[in-house]
Amino acid sequence: TLASTQVSWENCNNDGDSIKLLNLTLTPYPIIIPGPISIEATVHTDQDVTGPIKLDLTLHKKILFSYVSVPCVSGIGSCSYDDLCTLCPQCGCPLKAGDHAVTLSVNIYASSWALIGYYQGKVDIKTSSGQKACARFDNVHIKSSR
């Protein structure tokens, strides 16, 4: 497991996946809502990657002493996305083999107390040509600015 800021992450299947996460940074840490977040990720691809790229996100929130699944509501939570390339124009699809750095800026306008807490999750990616990636992350902390 590698740590970036205080968010920890790891690739799920280091040997079998042709796409691997090399770095993940969230700023600010903890995430303060409402407000902007910067997500910086570096990935490595063994071969060229073309779309569509299907992404499945599983998200869990810590409630007392265990984690509870966060449902998909309006595209946020434990959701499936049919094509990462259309969802993320700045991701630079298609990708040539090699290392790729992506910075995403997101503004969270909601300030609901229900969002505050600690999260963990998993991202599964599969391309139309069968390439796969899987990464787990933990200790994502969201707090209110109020």
Coordinates of N, CA, C and O in Angstrom, one line a residue:
T1 N 0.8 -1.2 0.0 CA 0.0 0.0 0.0 C 0.9 1.2 0.0 O 1.8 1.3 0.8
L2 N 0.6 2.2 -0.9 CA 1.3 3.4 -0.9 C 0.4 4.5 -0.3 O -0.8 4.4 -0.4
A3 N 1.0 5.5 0.3 CA 0.2 6.5 0.9 C 0.5 7.8 0.2 O 1.6 8.2 -0.1
S4 N -0.5 8.6 -0.1 CA -0.4 9.9 -0.7 C -1.2 10.8 0.1 O -2.4 10.6 0.3
T5 N -0.6 11.8 0.7 CA -1.2 12.7 1.7 C -1.6 11.7 2.8 O -0.7 11.1 3.3
Q6 N -2.9 11.6 3.1 CA -3.3 10.6 4.1 C -4.3 9.6 3.5 O -4.8 8.8 4.2
V7 N -4.5 9.7 2.2 CA -5.3 8.7 1.5 C -4.4 7.6 1.1 O -3.4 7.8 0.5
S8 N -4.8 6.4 1.5 CA -4.0 5.2 1.1 C -4.7 4.5 -0.1 O -5.9 4.6 -0.2
W9 N -3.9 3.9 -0.9 CA -4.4 3.2 -2.0 C -3.5 2.0 -2.4 O -2.3 2.0 -2.0
E10 N -4.1 1.1 -3.2 CA -3.3 0.0 -3.7 C -3.9 -0.6 -5.0 O -5.2 -0.4 -5.1
N11 N -3.1 -1.1 -5.9 CA -3.7 -1.8 -7.0 C -4.2 -3.2 -6.5 O -3.5 -3.8 -5.7
C12 N -5.4 -3.6 -7.0 CA -6.0 -4.8 -6.5 C -5.2 -6.1 -7.0 O -5.0 -7.0 -6.3
N13 N -4.9 -6.1 -8.3 CA -4.3 -7.3 -8.9 C -3.1 -6.9 -9.7 O -3.1 -6.6 -10.9
N14 N -2.0 -6.8 -9.0 CA -0.7 -6.2 -9.6 C -0.3 -7.0 -10.8 O 0.3 -6.4 -11.7
D15 N -0.5 -8.3 -10.9 CA 0.1 -9.1 -12.0 C -0.8 -9.2 -13.2 O -0.4 -9.2 -14.3
G16 N -2.2 -9.2 -13.0 CA -3.1 -9.5 -14.0 C -3.6 -8.3 -14.8 O -4.2 -8.4 -15.8
D17 N -3.4 -7.1 -14.3 CA -4.0 -5.9 -14.9 C -3.0 -5.2 -15.8 O -1.8 -5.0 -15.5
S18 N -3.5 -4.8 -17.0 CA -2.6 -4.1 -17.9 C -2.6 -2.6 -17.7 O -1.8 -1.9 -18.3
I19 N -3.5 -2.1 -16.8 CA -3.5 -0.6 -16.5 C -3.3 -0.6 -15.0 O -4.0 -1.2 -14.2
K20 N -2.3 0.2 -14.5 CA -2.0 0.3 -13.1 C -2.0 1.7 -12.6 O -1.5 2.6 -13.3
L21 N -2.5 2.0 -11.4 CA -2.4 3.3 -10.8 C -1.0 3.4 -10.2 O -0.5 2.5 -9.5
L22 N -0.3 4.5 -10.5 CA 1.0 4.7 -10.0 C 1.0 5.8 -8.8 O 1.9 5.8 -8.0
N23 N 0.1 6.7 -8.9 CA 0.0 7.8 -7.9 C -1.4 8.3 -7.8 O -2.1 8.4 -8.8
L24 N -1.8 8.7 -6.6 CA -3.1 9.3 -6.3 C -2.9 10.3 -5.2 O -2.4 10.0 -4.2
T25 N -3.3 11.6 -5.5 CA -3.3 12.7 -4.6 C -4.6 13.4 -4.6 O -5.1 13.8 -5.6
L26 N -5.2 13.6 -3.4 CA -6.4 14.5 -3.2 C -6.0 15.7 -2.5 O -5.3 15.6 -1.4
T27 N -6.3 16.9 -3.0 CA -6.1 18.1 -2.2 C -7.3 19.0 -2.3 O -7.9 19.0 -3.3
P28 N -7.7 19.6 -1.2 CA -7.0 19.6 0.1 C -7.3 18.2 0.8 O -8.2 17.5 0.4
Y29 N -6.5 17.9 1.8 CA -6.8 16.8 2.7 C -6.9 17.3 4.1 O -5.9 17.9 4.6
P30 N -7.9 17.1 4.9 CA -9.2 16.4 4.4 C -9.9 17.3 3.4 O -9.7 18.5 3.3
I31 N -10.8 16.7 2.6 CA -11.7 17.4 1.7 C -12.6 18.2 2.5 O -13.2 17.8 3.4
I32 N -12.7 19.5 2.1 CA -13.6 20.4 2.8 C -14.7 20.8 1.9 O -14.5 21.3 0.8
I33 N -16.0 20.6 2.4 CA -17.2 20.9 1.6 C -18.0 22.0 2.2 O -18.0 22.1 3.5
P34 N -18.6 22.9 1.5 CA -18.5 23.0 0.0 C -17.1 23.5 -0.4 O -16.5 24.2 0.4
G35 N -16.7 23.2 -1.6 CA -15.4 23.7 -2.1 C -14.8 22.9 -3.2 O -15.3 21.8 -3.5
P36 N -13.7 23.3 -3.7 CA -13.0 22.6 -4.8 C -12.1 21.5 -4.3 O -11.6 21.5 -3.2
I37 N -12.0 20.5 -5.1 CA -11.1 19.3 -4.9 C -10.2 19.2 -6.1 O -10.7 19.3 -7.2
S38 N -8.9 18.9 -5.9 CA -8.1 18.5 -7.0 C -7.7 17.0 -6.8 O -7.2 16.6 -5.8
I39 N -7.9 16.2 -7.9 CA -7.6 14.8 -7.9 C -6.5 14.7 -8.9 O -6.7 14.9 -10.1
E40 N -5.3 14.2 -8.5 CA -4.2 14.0 -9.4 C -3.9 12.5 -9.4 O -3.7 11.9 -8.3
A41 N -3.9 11.9 -10.6 CA -3.6 10.5 -10.7 C -2.6 10.3 -11.8 O -2.6 11.0 -12.8
T42 N -1.7 9.3 -11.6 CA -0.8 8.8 -12.7 C -1.1 7.4 -12.9 O -1.1 6.6 -11.9
V43 N -1.3 7.0 -14.1 CA -1.6 5.6 -14.5 C -0.5 5.1 -15.5 O 0.0 5.9 -16.3
H44 N -0.3 3.8 -15.5 CA 0.6 3.2 -16.5 C -0.2 2.2 -17.3 O -1.0 1.4 -16.7
T45 N -0.1 2.3 -18.6 CA -0.7 1.3 -19.5 C 0.3 0.5 -20.2 O 1.3 1.1 -20.7
D46 N 0.2 -0.8 -20.3 CA 1.1 -1.7 -21.0 C 0.9 -1.6 -22.5 O 1.9 -1.9 -23.2
Q47 N -0.3 -1.2 -22.9 CA -0.6 -1.1 -24.4 C -1.5 0.0 -24.6 O -2.1 0.6 -23.7
D48 N -1.7 0.4 -25.9 CA -2.7 1.5 -26.2 C -4.0 1.1 -25.7 O -4.5 0.0 -25.7
V49 N -4.8 2.1 -25.2 CA -6.1 2.0 -24.6 C -7.1 2.8 -25.4 O -6.9 4.0 -25.6
T50 N -8.1 2.2 -25.9 CA -9.1 2.9 -26.7 C -10.5 2.7 -26.0 O -10.6 1.7 -25.2
G51 N -11.4 3.6 -26.2 CA -12.7 3.5 -25.6 C -13.6 2.5 -26.3 O -13.3 2.0 -27.4
P52 N -14.8 2.2 -25.8 CA -15.2 2.8 -24.5 C -14.5 2.1 -23.3 O -14.1 0.9 -23.4
I53 N -14.3 2.8 -22.2 CA -13.7 2.4 -21.0 C -14.8 2.4 -19.9 O -15.2 3.4 -19.5
K54 N -15.2 1.2 -19.5 CA -16.2 1.0 -18.5 C -15.6 1.1 -17.1 O -14.6 0.5 -16.8
L55 N -16.2 2.0 -16.2 CA -15.7 2.2 -14.9 C -16.8 1.8 -13.9 O -17.9 2.3 -14.0
D56 N -16.5 1.0 -12.9 CA -17.4 0.7 -11.8 C -16.8 1.2 -10.5 O -15.6 0.8 -10.2
L57 N -17.5 2.0 -9.8 CA -17.0 2.6 -8.6 C -17.9 2.0 -7.4 O -19.1 2.1 -7.5
T58 N -17.2 1.4 -6.5 CA -17.9 1.0 -5.3 C -17.4 1.9 -4.1 O -16.2 2.0 -3.9
L59 N -18.3 2.5 -3.4 CA -18.0 3.5 -2.4 C -18.7 3.1 -1.1 O -19.9 2.7 -1.1
H60 N -17.9 3.1 0.0 CA -18.5 2.8 1.3 C -18.1 3.9 2.3 O -17.0 4.5 2.3
K61 N -19.1 4.2 3.2 CA -18.9 5.3 4.2 C -18.8 4.6 5.6 O -19.6 3.7 5.9
K62 N -17.9 5.1 6.4 CA -17.8 4.6 7.7 C -18.9 5.1 8.6 O -19.1 6.3 8.7
I63 N -19.7 4.2 9.2 CA -20.8 4.5 10.1 C -20.4 3.7 11.4 O -20.4 2.4 11.4
L64 N -20.2 4.4 12.5 CA -19.7 3.8 13.7 C -18.5 2.9 13.5 O -17.4 3.4 13.2
F65 N -18.6 1.6 13.6 CA -17.5 0.7 13.5 C -17.4 -0.1 12.2 O -16.5 -1.0 12.1
S66 N -18.2 0.2 11.3 CA -18.2 -0.6 10.0 C -18.5 0.4 8.8 O -18.8 1.5 9.0
Y67 N -18.3 -0.2 7.6 CA -18.5 0.6 6.4 C -19.8 0.1 5.8 O -20.1 -1.0 5.7
V68 N -20.6 1.1 5.3 CA -21.9 0.9 4.6 C -21.8 1.4 3.2 O -21.3 2.4 2.9
S69 N -22.4 0.6 2.3 CA -22.4 0.9 0.9 C -23.1 2.2 0.6 O -24.2 2.4 1.2
V70 N -22.5 3.1 -0.2 CA -23.2 4.3 -0.6 C -23.9 4.1 -2.0 O -23.2 3.7 -2.9
P71 N -25.2 4.2 -2.0 CA -25.9 4.0 -3.3 C -25.5 5.1 -4.3 O -25.1 6.1 -4.0
C72 N -25.8 4.7 -5.6 CA -25.6 5.7 -6.7 C -26.8 6.6 -6.8 O -27.9 6.2 -7.0
V73 N -26.5 7.9 -6.5 CA -27.6 8.9 -6.6 C -27.1 10.0 -7.5 O -26.1 10.7 -7.2
S74 N -27.8 10.3 -8.6 CA -27.4 11.3 -9.5 C -26.0 11.2 -10.0 O -25.3 12.2 -10.1
G75 N -25.5 10.0 -10.2 CA -24.2 9.8 -10.7 C -23.1 9.9 -9.7 O -21.9 9.8 -10.0
I76 N -23.4 9.9 -8.4 CA -22.4 10.0 -7.3 C -22.7 8.9 -6.4 O -23.8 8.6 -6.0
G77 N -21.6 8.2 -5.9 CA -21.7 7.0 -5.0 C -21.2 5.8 -5.7 O -20.3 5.8 -6.6
S78 N -21.8 4.6 -5.4 CA -21.4 3.3 -6.0 C -22.1 3.2 -7.4 O -23.2 2.7 -7.4
C79 N -21.4 3.7 -8.4 CA -22.0 3.8 -9.7 C -21.2 3.1 -10.8 O -20.0 2.9 -10.6
S80 N -21.9 2.8 -11.9 CA -21.2 2.3 -13.1 C -21.3 3.4 -14.2 O -22.4 4.0 -14.3
Y81 N -20.2 3.5 -14.9 CA -20.2 4.5 -16.0 C -19.7 3.8 -17.2 O -18.7 3.0 -17.2
D82 N -20.5 3.9 -18.3 CA -20.3 3.1 -19.5 C -19.0 3.6 -20.3 O -18.4 2.7 -21.0
D83 N -18.6 4.8 -20.2 CA -17.4 5.3 -20.9 C -16.7 6.4 -20.2 O -17.2 7.5 -20.2
L84 N -15.6 6.1 -19.6 CA -14.8 7.1 -18.9 C -14.4 8.2 -19.8 O -14.3 9.3 -19.4
C85 N -14.2 7.9 -21.0 CA -13.7 8.9 -22.0 C -14.7 10.0 -22.2 O -14.3 11.2 -22.3
T86 N -16.0 9.7 -22.2 CA -17.0 10.7 -22.4 C -17.3 11.4 -21.1 O -17.6 12.6 -21.0
L87 N -17.1 10.7 -19.9 CA -17.2 11.3 -18.6 C -16.1 12.3 -18.3 O -16.3 13.3 -17.6
C88 N -14.9 12.0 -18.8 CA -13.7 12.7 -18.4 C -13.0 13.2 -19.7 O -12.0 12.5 -20.1
P89 N -13.4 14.3 -20.3 CA -12.7 14.7 -21.6 C -11.2 15.0 -21.3 O -10.4 14.8 -22.2
Q90 N -10.9 15.5 -20.2 CA -9.5 15.8 -19.9 C -8.6 14.6 -19.6 O -7.4 14.8 -19.4
C91 N -9.2 13.4 -19.7 CA -8.4 12.2 -19.4 C -7.5 11.8 -20.6 O -6.6 11.0 -20.5
G92 N -7.7 12.5 -21.8 CA -6.8 12.3 -22.9 C -7.0 11.0 -23.7 O -6.1 10.4 -24.2
C93 N -8.2 10.5 -23.8 CA -8.5 9.3 -24.5 C -8.4 9.5 -26.0 O -8.7 10.6 -26.5
P94 N -7.9 8.5 -26.8 CA -7.4 7.2 -26.4 C -6.0 7.4 -25.8 O -5.3 8.5 -26.1
L95 N -5.5 6.5 -25.0 CA -4.2 6.6 -24.4 C -3.2 5.7 -25.1 O -3.5 4.5 -25.4
K96 N -2.0 6.2 -25.3 CA -0.9 5.4 -25.9 C -0.3 4.6 -24.7 O -0.4 5.1 -23.5
A97 N 0.4 3.6 -25.0 CA 1.1 2.8 -23.9 C 2.1 3.7 -23.2 O 2.7 4.6 -23.9
G98 N 2.2 3.6 -21.9 CA 3.1 4.4 -21.1 C 2.5 5.0 -19.9 O 1.4 4.6 -19.5
D99 N 3.1 6.0 -19.3 CA 2.6 6.7 -18.1 C 1.8 8.0 -18.5 O 2.2 8.7 -19.4
H100 N 0.7 8.2 -17.8 CA -0.2 9.3 -18.1 C -0.6 10.0 -16.8 O -1.0 9.3 -15.8
A101 N -0.4 11.3 -16.7 CA -0.8 12.0 -15.5 C -2.1 12.8 -15.8 O -2.2 13.5 -16.9
V102 N -3.1 12.8 -14.9 CA -4.3 13.5 -15.1 C -4.6 14.3 -13.9 O -4.5 13.7 -12.7
T103 N -5.0 15.5 -14.0 CA -5.5 16.3 -12.9 C -6.9 16.7 -13.1 O -7.2 17.3 -14.2
L104 N -7.8 16.3 -12.2 CA -9.2 16.7 -12.3 C -9.6 17.7 -11.2 O -9.2 17.5 -10.1
S105 N -10.3 18.7 -11.6 CA -10.7 19.7 -10.6 C -12.2 19.5 -10.5 O -13.0 19.5 -11.5
V106 N -12.7 19.4 -9.3 CA -14.1 19.2 -9.0 C -14.6 20.1 -7.9 O -13.9 20.3 -7.0
N107 N -15.7 20.7 -8.1 CA -16.3 21.6 -7.1 C -17.5 20.8 -6.5 O -18.4 20.4 -7.2
I108 N -17.5 20.7 -5.2 CA -18.6 20.1 -4.4 C -19.4 21.3 -3.8 O -18.9 22.1 -3.0
Y109 N -20.6 21.4 -4.3 CA -21.4 22.6 -3.9 C -22.3 22.2 -2.7 O -22.7 23.1 -1.9
A110 N -22.5 20.9 -2.4 CA -23.3 20.5 -1.3 C -22.6 20.6 0.0 O -21.3 20.5 0.0
S111 N -23.3 20.9 1.0 CA -22.6 21.0 2.3 C -23.4 20.2 3.4 O -23.3 20.5 4.6
S112 N -24.1 19.2 2.9 CA -24.9 18.4 3.8 C -24.1 17.6 4.8 O -23.0 17.1 4.5
W113 N -24.5 17.6 6.0 CA -23.9 16.9 7.1 C -23.7 15.4 6.8 O -22.9 14.7 7.2
A114 N -24.6 14.9 5.9 CA -24.6 13.5 5.5 C -23.4 13.1 4.7 O -23.0 11.9 4.7
L115 N -22.7 14.0 4.1 CA -21.5 13.7 3.3 C -20.3 13.6 4.2 O -19.3 13.1 3.8
I116 N -20.3 14.2 5.4 CA -19.1 14.3 6.3 C -18.8 12.9 6.8 O -19.7 12.1 7.2
G117 N -17.5 12.6 6.8 CA -17.1 11.3 7.3 C -15.9 10.7 6.6 O -15.2 11.4 5.8
Y118 N -15.7 9.4 6.8 CA -14.6 8.7 6.2 C -15.1 7.7 5.2 O -16.1 7.0 5.4
Y119 N -14.4 7.6 4.0 CA -14.8 6.7 3.0 C -13.7 5.8 2.5 O -12.5 6.1 2.7
Q120 N -14.1 4.6 2.0 CA -13.2 3.7 1.3 C -13.9 3.2 0.0 O -15.1 3.3 -0.1
G121 N -13.2 2.7 -0.9 CA -13.8 2.3 -2.1 C -12.9 1.5 -3.0 O -11.7 1.2 -2.7
K122 N -13.5 1.2 -4.2 CA -12.7 0.4 -5.2 C -13.2 0.9 -6.6 O -14.4 1.1 -6.8
V123 N -12.2 0.9 -7.5 CA -12.5 1.3 -8.9 C -12.1 0.1 -9.7 O -10.9 -0.4 -9.6
D124 N -13.0 -0.4 -10.6 CA -12.7 -1.4 -11.5 C -12.9 -0.8 -12.9 O -13.9 -0.2 -13.2
I125 N -11.9 -1.0 -13.8 CA -12.0 -0.5 -15.2 C -11.8 -1.7 -16.1 O -11.0 -2.5 -15.9
K126 N -12.6 -1.6 -17.2 CA -12.4 -2.7 -18.2 C -12.7 -2.0 -19.6 O -13.6 -1.2 -19.8
T127 N -11.7 -2.2 -20.5 CA -11.9 -1.6 -21.9 C -12.6 -2.6 -22.8 O -12.7 -3.8 -22.5
S128 N -13.0 -2.1 -23.9 CA -13.7 -2.9 -24.9 C -12.7 -4.0 -25.5 O -13.2 -5.1 -25.9
S129 N -11.4 -3.8 -25.4 CA -10.5 -4.9 -25.8 C -10.0 -5.8 -24.7 O -9.1 -6.6 -24.9
G130 N -10.6 -5.7 -23.5 CA -10.3 -6.6 -22.4 C -9.3 -6.2 -21.5 O -8.9 -6.9 -20.5
Q131 N -8.7 -5.0 -21.6 CA -7.7 -4.5 -20.6 C -8.4 -4.2 -19.3 O -9.6 -3.7 -19.3
K132 N -7.7 -4.4 -18.2 CA -8.4 -4.2 -16.9 C -7.5 -3.4 -16.0 O -6.3 -3.4 -16.1
A133 N -8.1 -2.8 -15.0 CA -7.5 -2.1 -13.9 C -8.4 -2.2 -12.7 O -9.6 -2.3 -12.8
C134 N -7.7 -2.3 -11.5 CA -8.5 -2.3 -10.3 C -7.6 -1.6 -9.2 O -6.4 -1.9 -9.1
A135 N -8.2 -0.7 -8.5 CA -7.5 0.0 -7.4 C -8.5 0.2 -6.2 O -9.6 0.5 -6.4
R136 N -7.9 0.0 -5.0 CA -8.7 0.3 -3.8 C -8.1 1.5 -3.1 O -6.9 1.8 -3.2
F137 N -9.0 2.3 -2.5 CA -8.5 3.5 -1.7 C -9.2 3.5 -0.4 O -10.3 2.9 -0.2
D138 N -8.6 4.1 0.6 CA -9.1 4.1 1.9 C -8.7 5.4 2.6 O -7.8 6.1 2.2
N139 N -9.4 5.8 3.7 CA -9.1 6.9 4.5 C -9.4 8.3 3.8 O -8.7 9.2 4.0
V140 N -10.4 8.3 2.9 CA -10.8 9.6 2.3 C -11.7 10.3 3.3 O -12.7 9.8 3.7
H141 N -11.2 11.4 3.8 CA -11.9 12.2 4.8 C -12.6 13.4 4.3 O -11.9 14.3 3.7
I142 N -13.9 13.6 4.5 CA -14.6 14.8 4.1 C -15.2 15.5 5.4 O -15.7 14.8 6.3
K143 N -14.9 16.8 5.4 CA -15.4 17.6 6.6 C -16.1 18.8 6.1 O -15.8 19.3 4.9
S144 N -16.9 19.5 6.9 CA -17.6 20.7 6.5 C -16.7 21.9 6.8 O -15.9 21.9 7.8
S145 N -16.9 22.9 6.0 CA -16.2 24.2 6.3 C -16.9 25.0 7.4 O -16.3 26.0 7.8
R146 N -18.0 24.6 7.8 CA -18.8 25.3 8.8 C -18.6 24.7 10.2 O -18.3 23.6 10.5

